[in-house]
Coordinates of C-alpha atoms in Angstrom, one line a residue:
Chain A
M10 CA 50.5 183.6 100.7
P11 CA 53.1 185.8 102.5
E12 CA 53.1 189.3 101.0
I13 CA 56.5 190.3 99.8
R14 CA 56.9 194.0 100.4
T15 CA 59.0 195.1 97.5
E16 CA 56.6 197.7 96.3
R17 CA 55.8 201.3 97.2
D18 CA 52.6 201.5 99.2
V19 CA 49.7 202.4 97.0
G20 CA 47.0 200.8 99.0
T21 CA 45.1 197.7 98.1
L22 CA 41.9 197.3 96.2
A23 CA 39.9 196.8 99.4
Q24 CA 41.3 200.0 100.9
L25 CA 40.6 202.2 97.9
S26 CA 37.2 203.8 97.6
L27 CA 35.3 203.5 94.3
S28 CA 36.0 207.1 93.4
R29 CA 39.7 206.7 94.1
I30 CA 39.8 203.6 91.9
M31 CA 38.2 205.6 89.2
E32 CA 40.7 208.4 89.6
R33 CA 43.6 206.0 89.4
V34 CA 42.3 204.3 86.3
E35 CA 41.7 207.7 84.7
S36 CA 45.1 209.0 85.6
P37 CA 46.6 208.6 82.0
R38 CA 43.9 210.9 80.7
V39 CA 44.6 213.8 83.0
G40 CA 48.1 213.3 84.2
R41 CA 51.5 212.1 83.2
A42 CA 51.3 214.2 80.0
L43 CA 55.1 214.4 79.6
F44 CA 55.6 210.7 79.7
W45 CA 52.7 210.1 77.5
G46 CA 53.7 212.7 75.0
T47 CA 57.3 211.3 74.8
V48 CA 56.3 207.7 74.3
F49 CA 53.6 208.6 71.9
T50 CA 55.9 210.8 69.8
V51 CA 58.4 207.9 69.6
S52 CA 55.7 205.4 68.7
F53 CA 54.1 207.6 66.2
S54 CA 57.5 208.4 64.5
L55 CA 57.9 204.6 64.1
F56 CA 54.4 204.4 62.7
A57 CA 55.4 207.2 60.2
L58 CA 58.3 204.9 59.2
L59 CA 55.8 202.2 58.5
L60 CA 53.9 204.6 56.2
V61 CA 57.1 205.4 54.3
S62 CA 58.0 201.7 54.0
V63 CA 54.6 200.7 52.8
T64 CA 54.4 203.5 50.3
Y65 CA 57.8 202.5 48.9
L66 CA 56.7 198.9 48.9
F67 CA 53.5 199.7 46.9
V68 CA 55.5 201.7 44.4
A69 CA 58.5 199.4 44.0
G70 CA 57.1 196.0 44.9
V71 CA 58.3 193.2 47.2
G72 CA 61.7 193.3 45.6
I73 CA 62.7 195.9 48.1
W74 CA 62.6 193.2 50.7
G75 CA 65.2 190.4 51.0
V76 CA 62.8 187.8 49.8
D77 CA 63.6 185.8 46.6
I78 CA 63.6 182.2 45.5
P79 CA 64.2 179.9 47.5
V80 CA 63.4 182.0 50.5
A81 CA 60.1 183.6 49.4
W82 CA 58.8 184.0 52.9
G83 CA 61.1 186.1 55.1
V84 CA 60.8 188.7 57.9
A85 CA 57.2 189.5 56.7
I86 CA 55.8 186.1 57.4
A87 CA 57.9 185.6 60.6
S88 CA 56.5 188.9 61.9
F89 CA 53.0 188.0 60.9
V90 CA 53.2 184.8 62.9
W91 CA 54.8 186.7 65.8
W92 CA 52.1 189.4 65.9
I93 CA 49.2 187.0 65.6
G94 CA 50.7 184.9 68.4
I95 CA 50.9 187.9 70.7
G96 CA 47.2 188.4 70.3
H97 CA 46.4 185.0 71.8
A98 CA 47.4 185.9 75.4
G99 CA 44.7 188.6 75.3
T100 CA 42.0 186.1 74.3
L101 CA 43.3 183.6 76.8
I102 CA 43.1 186.1 79.6
S103 CA 39.7 187.7 78.7
A104 CA 37.8 184.6 77.5
V105 CA 39.3 181.4 78.9
L106 CA 39.9 182.8 82.3
L107 CA 36.3 184.3 82.4
V108 CA 34.9 180.9 81.5
F109 CA 36.9 179.3 84.4
R110 CA 35.8 182.2 86.7
Q111 CA 39.4 183.3 87.5
E112 CA 38.6 186.6 89.1
W113 CA 42.2 187.9 89.1
R114 CA 41.8 188.5 85.4
A115 CA 39.6 191.5 86.1
S116 CA 42.3 194.1 86.2
I117 CA 44.3 193.0 83.2
N118 CA 41.7 191.6 80.8
R119 CA 40.9 194.9 79.1
L120 CA 44.5 195.8 78.5
A121 CA 45.3 192.3 77.3
E122 CA 42.3 192.3 75.0
A123 CA 43.3 195.7 73.6
M124 CA 46.8 194.2 73.0
T125 CA 45.1 191.4 71.0
L126 CA 43.2 193.8 68.8
F127 CA 46.3 195.9 68.0
A128 CA 48.5 192.9 67.5
V129 CA 46.0 191.4 65.1
A130 CA 45.9 194.7 63.3
C131 CA 49.7 194.6 62.8
A132 CA 49.5 190.9 61.8
G133 CA 46.7 191.5 59.4
L134 CA 48.8 194.0 57.4
Y135 CA 51.6 191.5 56.6
P136 CA 49.9 189.0 54.4
I137 CA 48.5 191.8 52.4
L138 CA 51.8 193.6 52.0
H139 CA 53.4 190.3 51.1
L140 CA 50.9 189.5 48.3
G141 CA 53.1 191.2 45.7
R142 CA 50.0 192.8 44.3
P143 CA 48.3 194.1 47.4
G144 CA 45.7 195.9 45.4
L145 CA 44.2 192.5 44.5
F146 CA 43.9 191.3 48.1
Y147 CA 40.1 191.1 47.7
W148 CA 40.6 188.0 45.5
L149 CA 41.0 186.1 48.7
I150 CA 37.4 186.8 49.5
P151 CA 34.7 184.6 47.8
Y152 CA 32.6 187.0 45.8
P153 CA 30.9 186.3 42.5
N154 CA 33.2 187.7 39.8
T155 CA 33.3 187.9 36.0
M156 CA 36.2 185.4 36.0
G157 CA 33.8 182.8 37.3
I158 CA 36.3 181.4 39.8
W159 CA 36.5 181.1 43.6
P160 CA 39.3 181.0 46.1
Q161 CA 40.8 177.6 46.7
F162 CA 39.0 176.5 49.9
R163 CA 41.4 173.6 50.5
S164 CA 44.3 176.0 51.1
P165 CA 45.4 177.1 54.6
L166 CA 46.0 180.5 53.2
V167 CA 42.3 180.9 52.6
F168 CA 41.6 179.4 56.1
D169 CA 43.8 182.2 57.4
V170 CA 41.6 184.9 55.8
F171 CA 38.5 183.5 57.6
A172 CA 40.2 182.7 60.8
I173 CA 41.9 186.0 61.2
S174 CA 38.9 188.1 60.2
T175 CA 36.6 186.1 62.6
Y176 CA 39.2 186.5 65.3
A177 CA 39.5 190.3 64.8
V178 CA 35.7 190.8 64.7
T179 CA 34.9 188.6 67.7
S180 CA 37.7 190.2 69.7
L181 CA 36.5 193.7 68.8
L182 CA 32.9 193.0 69.8
F183 CA 33.9 191.3 73.0
W184 CA 36.2 194.1 74.0
Y185 CA 33.7 196.9 73.1
M186 CA 30.8 195.3 74.9
A187 CA 32.6 195.2 78.2
L188 CA 33.9 198.7 77.6
I189 CA 30.5 200.3 77.4
P190 CA 29.8 200.6 81.2
D191 CA 33.2 202.2 81.7
L192 CA 32.8 204.5 78.8
A193 CA 29.6 205.7 80.7
K194 CA 31.9 206.5 83.7
Y195 CA 34.1 208.6 81.4
R196 CA 30.9 210.3 80.0
D197 CA 29.7 211.1 83.5
R198 CA 33.1 212.5 84.6
A199 CA 33.7 214.5 81.3
Q200 CA 35.0 218.0 81.9
S201 CA 34.2 219.3 78.4
R202 CA 31.1 219.3 76.3
R203 CA 33.1 217.6 73.5
A204 CA 34.2 214.7 75.7
F205 CA 30.7 214.4 77.2
F206 CA 29.3 214.1 73.6
I207 CA 31.8 211.6 72.3
Y208 CA 31.8 209.3 75.4
G209 CA 28.0 209.8 75.6
V210 CA 27.6 208.5 72.1
V211 CA 30.0 205.6 72.3
C212 CA 28.6 204.3 75.6
L213 CA 25.3 204.1 73.8
G214 CA 23.3 205.6 76.7
W215 CA 24.4 203.2 79.4
R216 CA 22.7 203.8 82.8
G217 CA 23.8 200.7 84.7
T218 CA 20.3 199.3 85.4
H219 CA 19.9 195.8 86.5
A220 CA 18.5 194.7 83.1
Q221 CA 21.6 196.2 81.4
W222 CA 24.1 194.4 83.8
R223 CA 22.2 191.2 83.4
A224 CA 22.3 191.4 79.6
L225 CA 26.0 192.3 79.7
E226 CA 27.0 189.5 82.0
S227 CA 25.0 186.9 80.1
S228 CA 26.3 187.9 76.7
A229 CA 29.9 188.2 78.0
L230 CA 29.8 184.7 79.5
I231 CA 28.4 183.1 76.4
L232 CA 30.7 185.1 74.1
A233 CA 33.7 184.1 76.2
A234 CA 32.8 180.4 75.8
I235 CA 32.5 181.0 72.0
A236 CA 35.7 182.9 71.8
T237 CA 37.6 180.1 73.7
P238 CA 38.0 177.9 70.6
L239 CA 39.6 180.9 68.8
V240 CA 42.6 180.7 71.2
V241 CA 43.2 177.3 69.7
S242 CA 41.9 177.6 66.2
V243 CA 43.6 180.8 64.9
H244 CA 47.1 179.8 65.6
S245 CA 46.5 176.2 64.6
I246 CA 45.5 177.5 61.2
V247 CA 48.6 179.6 61.0
G248 CA 50.5 176.4 61.8
F249 CA 48.7 174.7 58.9
D250 CA 50.1 177.4 56.6
F251 CA 53.4 175.6 57.2
A252 CA 52.4 172.1 58.1
A253 CA 50.2 171.5 55.0
S254 CA 53.2 172.1 52.7
I255 CA 55.8 169.4 52.0
V256 CA 58.8 171.5 52.9
P257 CA 61.1 169.6 55.3
G258 CA 61.0 171.3 58.7
W259 CA 57.4 172.5 58.1
H260 CA 55.6 169.3 57.2
S261 CA 54.8 168.1 60.7
T262 CA 51.7 167.3 62.8
I263 CA 53.2 168.9 65.9
F264 CA 53.0 172.3 64.3
P265 CA 49.4 173.4 65.2
P266 CA 49.6 172.6 69.0
Y267 CA 53.2 173.8 69.1
F268 CA 52.2 177.1 67.5
V269 CA 49.4 177.6 69.9
A270 CA 51.7 177.1 72.9
G271 CA 54.2 179.4 71.3
A272 CA 51.5 182.0 70.8
V273 CA 50.4 181.9 74.5
F274 CA 54.0 182.0 75.6
S275 CA 55.0 185.0 73.5
G276 CA 51.7 186.7 74.2
M277 CA 52.1 186.4 78.0
A278 CA 55.6 187.8 77.6
M279 CA 54.2 190.8 75.7
V280 CA 51.6 191.3 78.5
L281 CA 54.4 191.5 81.0
T282 CA 56.5 193.9 78.8
L283 CA 53.5 196.3 78.6
V284 CA 52.0 195.9 82.1
I285 CA 55.2 196.2 84.2
P286 CA 56.0 199.8 83.1
L287 CA 52.4 200.9 82.8
R288 CA 51.4 199.9 86.3
R289 CA 54.4 201.8 87.7
V290 CA 53.9 205.0 85.6
F291 CA 50.2 205.2 86.2
S292 CA 50.2 203.9 89.8
W293 CA 48.1 200.8 89.0
E294 CA 50.0 198.6 91.5
A295 CA 46.9 198.2 93.6
F296 CA 45.1 196.7 90.7
I297 CA 47.8 194.8 88.9
T298 CA 49.6 193.3 91.9
L299 CA 52.7 191.1 92.1
D300 CA 50.3 188.2 92.4
H301 CA 49.1 189.0 88.9
L302 CA 52.6 189.1 87.6
D303 CA 53.3 185.8 89.4
K304 CA 50.3 184.1 87.7
I305 CA 51.2 185.4 84.3
A306 CA 54.7 184.1 84.8
K307 CA 53.3 180.7 85.7
V308 CA 51.3 180.5 82.5
M309 CA 54.4 181.6 80.6
L310 CA 56.4 178.8 82.2
A311 CA 53.8 176.2 81.4
S312 CA 53.4 177.3 77.8
G313 CA 57.2 177.7 77.5
L314 CA 57.6 174.0 78.5
I315 CA 55.2 172.9 75.8
V316 CA 57.2 175.0 73.3
A317 CA 60.4 173.3 74.5
Y318 CA 58.6 169.9 74.1
G319 CA 57.8 171.0 70.5
Y320 CA 61.5 171.7 69.8
M321 CA 62.4 168.3 71.2
A322 CA 59.7 166.5 69.2
E323 CA 60.9 168.1 66.0
I324 CA 64.5 166.9 66.6
F325 CA 63.3 163.5 67.8
T326 CA 61.1 162.9 64.7
A327 CA 63.9 164.2 62.4
Y328 CA 66.2 161.5 63.7
T329 CA 63.7 158.7 63.9
A330 CA 61.5 159.1 60.9
G331 CA 64.1 158.0 58.4
N332 CA 63.7 161.0 56.2
Q333 CA 67.1 162.4 55.2
F334 CA 65.7 165.8 54.3
E335 CA 64.0 166.2 57.7
K336 CA 67.2 165.2 59.4
Y337 CA 69.2 167.6 57.3
V338 CA 67.0 170.5 58.2
V339 CA 67.6 169.9 61.9
E340 CA 71.3 169.5 61.5
N341 CA 71.5 172.5 59.3
R342 CA 69.6 174.6 61.9
M343 CA 72.1 173.5 64.6
H344 CA 75.3 173.7 62.6
G345 CA 74.5 175.5 59.3
P346 CA 74.9 179.2 58.4
Y347 CA 71.9 180.1 60.6
A348 CA 73.1 178.1 63.7
A349 CA 73.5 181.3 65.8
I350 CA 69.8 181.9 65.5
F351 CA 69.0 178.3 66.6
W352 CA 71.1 178.5 69.7
T353 CA 69.8 182.0 70.5
V354 CA 66.3 180.6 70.3
M355 CA 67.2 177.8 72.6
I356 CA 68.8 180.1 75.1
C357 CA 65.9 182.6 75.1
N358 CA 63.0 180.2 75.0
V359 CA 64.2 177.1 76.8
V360 CA 67.1 178.0 79.1
A361 CA 66.1 181.5 80.2
T362 CA 62.5 180.4 80.8
Q363 CA 63.6 177.9 83.5
A364 CA 64.3 180.9 85.8
L365 CA 60.5 181.1 86.2
W366 CA 60.5 178.1 88.5
S367 CA 61.8 180.4 91.2
P368 CA 59.2 182.4 93.1
T369 CA 61.7 185.2 93.7
V370 CA 62.0 185.7 89.9
R371 CA 58.3 185.5 89.4
R372 CA 57.7 188.3 91.9
S373 CA 60.6 190.5 90.8
K374 CA 59.5 193.1 88.3
A375 CA 63.0 193.8 86.9
S376 CA 63.7 190.1 86.2
L377 CA 60.3 189.5 84.8
F378 CA 60.5 192.6 82.5
G379 CA 64.0 191.5 81.3
L380 CA 62.8 187.9 80.8
S381 CA 59.8 189.1 78.9
I382 CA 62.0 191.0 76.5
V383 CA 64.3 188.0 76.0
I384 CA 61.3 185.8 75.3
N385 CA 59.8 188.3 72.8
I386 CA 63.0 188.3 70.9
G387 CA 63.4 184.6 71.2
M388 CA 59.9 183.9 69.9
W389 CA 60.4 186.3 67.0
L390 CA 63.7 184.5 66.1
E391 CA 62.0 181.2 66.4
R392 CA 59.5 182.1 63.7
Y393 CA 62.4 183.6 61.6
M394 CA 64.2 180.3 62.0
I395 CA 61.2 178.2 61.1
V396 CA 60.5 180.3 58.0
V397 CA 64.1 180.8 56.7
T398 CA 66.0 177.7 57.6
S399 CA 63.4 175.4 56.2
L400 CA 63.2 177.2 52.9
H401 CA 66.8 178.0 52.2
R402 CA 68.0 174.4 51.8
D403 CA 65.3 172.0 50.8
F404 CA 65.5 168.9 48.6
L405 CA 67.9 169.9 45.8
P406 CA 71.3 171.4 46.6
S407 CA 71.2 173.2 43.2
S408 CA 68.3 175.3 44.4
W409 CA 69.8 176.2 47.8
G410 CA 70.2 179.9 48.6
M411 CA 70.7 182.4 51.4
Y412 CA 68.4 185.0 52.8
S413 CA 69.2 188.3 54.5
P414 CA 66.7 191.0 55.4
T415 CA 67.1 194.4 53.9
F416 CA 66.6 197.8 55.5
W417 CA 62.9 197.8 54.4
D418 CA 62.3 194.5 56.1
W419 CA 63.4 196.0 59.4
S420 CA 61.7 199.3 58.9
T421 CA 58.4 197.6 58.3
L422 CA 58.9 195.5 61.4
A423 CA 59.8 198.6 63.4
G424 CA 56.9 200.4 61.8
T425 CA 54.4 197.8 62.9
A426 CA 55.8 198.0 66.4
G427 CA 55.1 201.8 66.1
L428 CA 51.6 201.1 65.0
F429 CA 51.0 198.7 67.9
L430 CA 52.4 201.1 70.5
S431 CA 50.7 204.2 69.0
L432 CA 47.3 202.4 69.2
L433 CA 48.1 201.1 72.7
F434 CA 49.0 204.5 74.1
L435 CA 46.0 206.2 72.5
F436 CA 43.9 203.5 74.1
V437 CA 45.5 203.9 77.5
R438 CA 45.0 207.7 77.4
F439 CA 41.5 208.0 76.0
L440 CA 39.7 204.8 77.1
P441 CA 39.4 203.1 80.4
A442 CA 42.4 200.7 80.2
I443 CA 41.3 198.8 83.4
A444 CA 37.8 197.4 83.7
V445 CA 36.6 199.7 86.6
F446 CA 33.2 198.0 86.9
E447 CA 34.9 194.6 87.3
L448 CA 37.1 196.0 90.0
G449 CA 34.1 197.4 91.8
Q450 CA 32.4 194.0 91.6
L451 CA 35.6 192.3 92.9
K452 CA 35.9 194.8 95.8
S453 CA 32.2 194.3 96.7
K454 CA 32.7 190.5 96.8
E455 CA 35.9 190.7 98.9
T456 CA 34.4 193.1 101.4
G457 CA 31.5 190.7 102.1
Chain B
M75 CA 1.3 216.3 72.4
K76 CA 0.9 214.5 75.7
S77 CA -2.1 212.5 76.4
E78 CA -4.1 213.0 79.6
K79 CA -2.7 209.8 81.2
H80 CA 0.9 210.9 80.8
A81 CA 0.3 214.4 82.0
A82 CA 1.8 213.7 85.4
P83 CA 4.1 216.6 86.1
I84 CA 7.1 214.4 87.0
F85 CA 8.7 211.2 85.7
G86 CA 9.3 209.8 89.1
F87 CA 11.7 209.8 92.1
A88 CA 15.3 208.7 92.4
A89 CA 16.6 207.8 95.9
E90 CA 20.4 207.9 96.2
F91 CA 22.2 205.4 98.5
D92 CA 25.9 205.3 99.3
T93 CA 26.2 201.5 99.7
E94 CA 25.1 198.5 97.8
E95 CA 23.5 197.0 101.0
K96 CA 21.3 200.0 101.7
L97 CA 20.1 199.9 98.1
M98 CA 19.3 196.2 98.3
T99 CA 17.3 196.7 101.6
A100 CA 15.4 199.6 100.0
L101 CA 14.7 197.5 96.9
R102 CA 13.3 194.7 99.0
K103 CA 11.0 197.1 100.9
A104 CA 9.8 198.7 97.6
R105 CA 8.9 195.3 96.3
D106 CA 7.1 194.4 99.4
A107 CA 5.2 197.6 99.3
G108 CA 3.9 196.6 95.9
H109 CA 5.8 199.0 93.6
S110 CA 6.2 197.6 90.2
K111 CA 8.1 200.2 88.1
I112 CA 11.3 200.0 90.0
E113 CA 14.7 200.4 88.5
V114 CA 18.1 200.1 90.2
C115 CA 21.2 201.7 88.8
S116 CA 24.6 200.8 90.1
P117 CA 28.3 201.3 89.0
Y118 CA 28.8 197.5 88.9
P119 CA 26.6 194.4 88.8
L120 CA 25.0 193.9 92.2
K121 CA 26.0 190.7 93.8
G122 CA 22.7 190.2 95.7
L123 CA 20.5 190.8 92.7
S124 CA 20.1 187.8 90.4
D125 CA 16.5 188.2 89.3
G126 CA 16.0 186.7 85.9
T127 CA 19.8 186.1 85.4
D128 CA 19.3 182.4 84.8
R129 CA 16.6 183.0 82.3
E130 CA 18.7 185.6 80.6
V131 CA 21.7 183.2 80.3
R132 CA 19.4 180.5 78.9
F133 CA 18.0 183.0 76.4
F134 CA 21.5 184.1 75.3
S135 CA 22.7 180.5 75.0
A136 CA 19.7 179.5 73.0
T137 CA 20.3 182.4 70.6
A138 CA 24.0 181.6 70.4
L139 CA 23.2 177.9 69.6
A140 CA 20.8 178.9 66.8
A141 CA 23.4 181.3 65.4
I142 CA 26.1 178.6 65.6
S143 CA 23.9 176.2 63.7
V144 CA 23.0 178.6 61.0
G145 CA 26.6 179.9 60.8
A146 CA 28.0 176.4 60.6
L147 CA 25.6 175.4 57.8
L148 CA 26.4 178.5 55.8
G149 CA 30.1 178.0 56.5
Y150 CA 30.0 174.5 55.1
A151 CA 27.7 175.5 52.2
L152 CA 30.1 178.2 51.0
P153 CA 33.1 176.0 50.1
Y154 CA 30.7 173.1 49.1
Y155 CA 28.8 175.2 46.6
T156 CA 31.9 176.9 45.2
S157 CA 34.2 173.9 45.1
V158 CA 31.9 171.0 44.4
L159 CA 28.9 172.4 42.6
D160 CA 29.8 175.7 40.9
Y161 CA 33.4 175.1 39.8
P162 CA 34.7 171.6 40.6
L163 CA 38.5 171.6 40.4
N164 CA 40.6 168.6 40.8
V165 CA 43.6 169.4 43.0
G166 CA 46.0 166.5 43.3
N167 CA 43.1 164.1 43.1
R168 CA 41.7 165.1 46.5
P169 CA 38.0 164.5 47.0
L170 CA 35.9 167.4 45.7
N171 CA 34.1 167.5 49.0
S172 CA 37.1 168.0 51.3
V173 CA 35.4 167.6 54.6
P174 CA 38.4 168.4 57.0
A175 CA 39.2 171.6 55.1
F176 CA 35.6 172.7 54.7
L177 CA 34.9 172.1 58.4
I178 CA 37.2 175.0 59.2
F179 CA 34.9 177.4 57.4
A180 CA 32.0 176.0 59.2
I181 CA 33.7 176.5 62.6
E182 CA 34.8 180.1 61.8
L183 CA 31.5 181.2 60.4
A184 CA 29.7 179.6 63.4
I185 CA 31.8 181.7 65.8
L186 CA 31.3 184.8 63.7
A187 CA 27.5 184.3 63.6
A188 CA 27.3 183.7 67.3
A189 CA 29.4 186.7 68.2
G190 CA 27.3 188.9 65.9
S191 CA 24.0 187.7 67.2
L192 CA 25.1 187.9 70.8
T193 CA 26.1 191.5 70.3
G194 CA 22.8 192.3 68.7
L195 CA 20.9 190.6 71.4
F196 CA 22.9 192.4 74.1
L197 CA 22.1 195.8 72.5
W198 CA 18.4 194.9 72.3
R199 CA 18.1 193.4 75.8
S200 CA 19.9 196.3 77.4
R201 CA 17.9 198.9 75.5
L202 CA 21.1 200.7 74.4
F203 CA 21.1 203.3 71.7
R204 CA 18.6 205.1 73.8
L205 CA 20.9 208.0 74.5
F206 CA 18.4 210.0 76.6
H207 CA 16.5 209.0 79.7
P208 CA 14.7 211.4 82.0
V209 CA 16.8 210.3 85.0
T210 CA 20.0 211.6 83.3
R211 CA 18.6 215.1 83.7
L212 CA 19.7 214.9 87.4
S213 CA 23.3 216.0 87.7
E214 CA 23.6 213.9 90.8
F215 CA 22.8 210.8 88.8
K216 CA 26.3 211.1 87.2
R217 CA 27.6 209.4 90.3
A218 CA 25.5 206.3 89.6
S219 CA 28.3 205.2 87.3
V220 CA 31.0 205.8 89.9
D221 CA 30.1 205.3 93.5
R222 CA 26.4 205.8 94.2
F223 CA 23.5 203.5 94.0
F224 CA 20.1 204.6 92.8
L225 CA 16.5 203.4 93.2
V226 CA 14.2 204.9 90.7
L227 CA 10.4 204.8 91.0
E228 CA 8.3 205.8 88.1
T229 CA 5.0 207.8 88.2
S230 CA 3.4 205.6 85.5
E231 CA 2.6 202.8 87.9
G232 CA -0.7 202.5 89.8
L233 CA 0.7 202.9 93.3
F234 CA 2.4 206.2 92.7
D235 CA 1.3 209.2 94.6
E236 CA 3.6 212.2 94.5
R237 CA 3.6 213.1 98.2
D238 CA 3.1 209.7 99.7
T239 CA 5.8 208.1 97.6
R240 CA 8.3 210.8 98.4
A241 CA 7.6 210.4 102.1
W242 CA 7.8 206.6 101.8
L243 CA 11.2 206.8 100.0
E244 CA 12.5 209.2 102.6
Q245 CA 11.8 206.8 105.4
L246 CA 14.1 204.3 103.7
S247 CA 16.9 206.7 104.8
P248 CA 18.6 207.2 101.5
G249 CA 21.2 210.0 101.1
K250 CA 18.8 212.0 99.3
V251 CA 15.6 211.8 97.2
Y252 CA 15.4 213.6 93.9
E253 CA 12.4 214.5 91.8
I254 CA 12.9 213.5 88.1
E255 CA 11.4 215.9 85.6
R256 CA 9.6 214.4 82.7

């Protein structure tokens, strides 16, 4: 493939020595303090806003949000679906691409996997905050209790508890396991006793012997194969939350696959949003090359087309199934009070995505970054549309109503973004954000 | 209190190499010479070394399969016991044993069990949690995690002789040979 030279020359993986690679990966820990300090301060301030919002929510109850009857699920559930969807790209990159031996994943898998963990952390907050009585969240867990009752295991909301906790735990284990050898590198290069001690403990005494590498590679391969169904199962189950109900606009068999495609689509967009600035600031262009961006963009285009198919299928069934309520939901989305959201979703997720057919766009950082922001917004609005427009006008016109988010809805959403970014920047600074040992392995394979 | 057998003054020798290829050549020679307590340490998995990898993958897969079976059984038993045996509840006249719904718990717990057991197996097979090893006394060994390749021979094997082994290692033309204190 012809190399398009639009980048500053930072060398290629083959040109850089192992110790230079290590220095580059380590650069956020030692350099760029002003940049890091600024972004972390902003992120952490947003996180503080989350703490304020959640405290007020715990004191005053969910009435501070815009939710009411008929729209009892609002920004909170839309954001829950959005965050959990973002996580899926990380698992796709780290697990599915490992199983298919796609070596290009080496430089972005750890960052993507970290993104998964932090997105799942944000997503996991929402259902609990939305419970109304968050202190009783443990009722969702089956434990023998004096009331003698159990959770309702036929309910997708209970599926969610199991699916998301399994997803969080498996992702954490998978991520941590592959982090161990690189934590040992940080231990060996530690400048202070404190850093040596902390990295020394968390790397569990890794020495890089053949037996250790063998055990790591075998377990990572099998674990990746086992994590692969999670890419499909978690968001399918989130889709069931909607599809298993009888609400028009939700009660549809297309939901699980359409949600999974949407998850990969928005997750890849988030990977681009994060990776494009980070590779520039920390000079990671040699590791995360334009080829990487190009490949992510292709995955985004493919999943975006499946999402577009999902939209069409919804409209098609609404008009052919002979159910007046289904048909009304679609017409109400297109022409009703929330029509602006529908058309914005179509422009962001269907029209704008078609730009990715062009190789020039796929290899232009500015266009990809802009497009990734557009898609992130479009996918959030899509979930908002699914949640709100289906509920606000269902079967009986007498029970129709409107929904509008309050300040606290928005502050909680901004706050979770703060939590996500704070965790991400802490990760980038204090942990090896790029899998150095995998780069070494890749380099060794390339050179012969 | 050290026993007589372990009273050897040193733990062994570490030979440092600057490329993967040199290490691999040295490893082959060491094996041919009959050394048995050999350890190689590298900053990334060595492409030329696949001893026992197949067996290890099989071992990990077998464990994962066992964990998946147990997890799936428990995952099905949980909703079955609670919703069919302990507290049967008729919801919209759906069958008490709702197979499609309950299978989800079987799948999730199977994955969870496999992930947990693979992590445990990895920690055990790679002997982690052992935070100290004599070779880490060498300050030069710190580069083994970045850009140096080490061959470590231990004294506890039969063939070891302090002077001969050192001379033998040096003729492999490593960057340097270090003595590892016990």
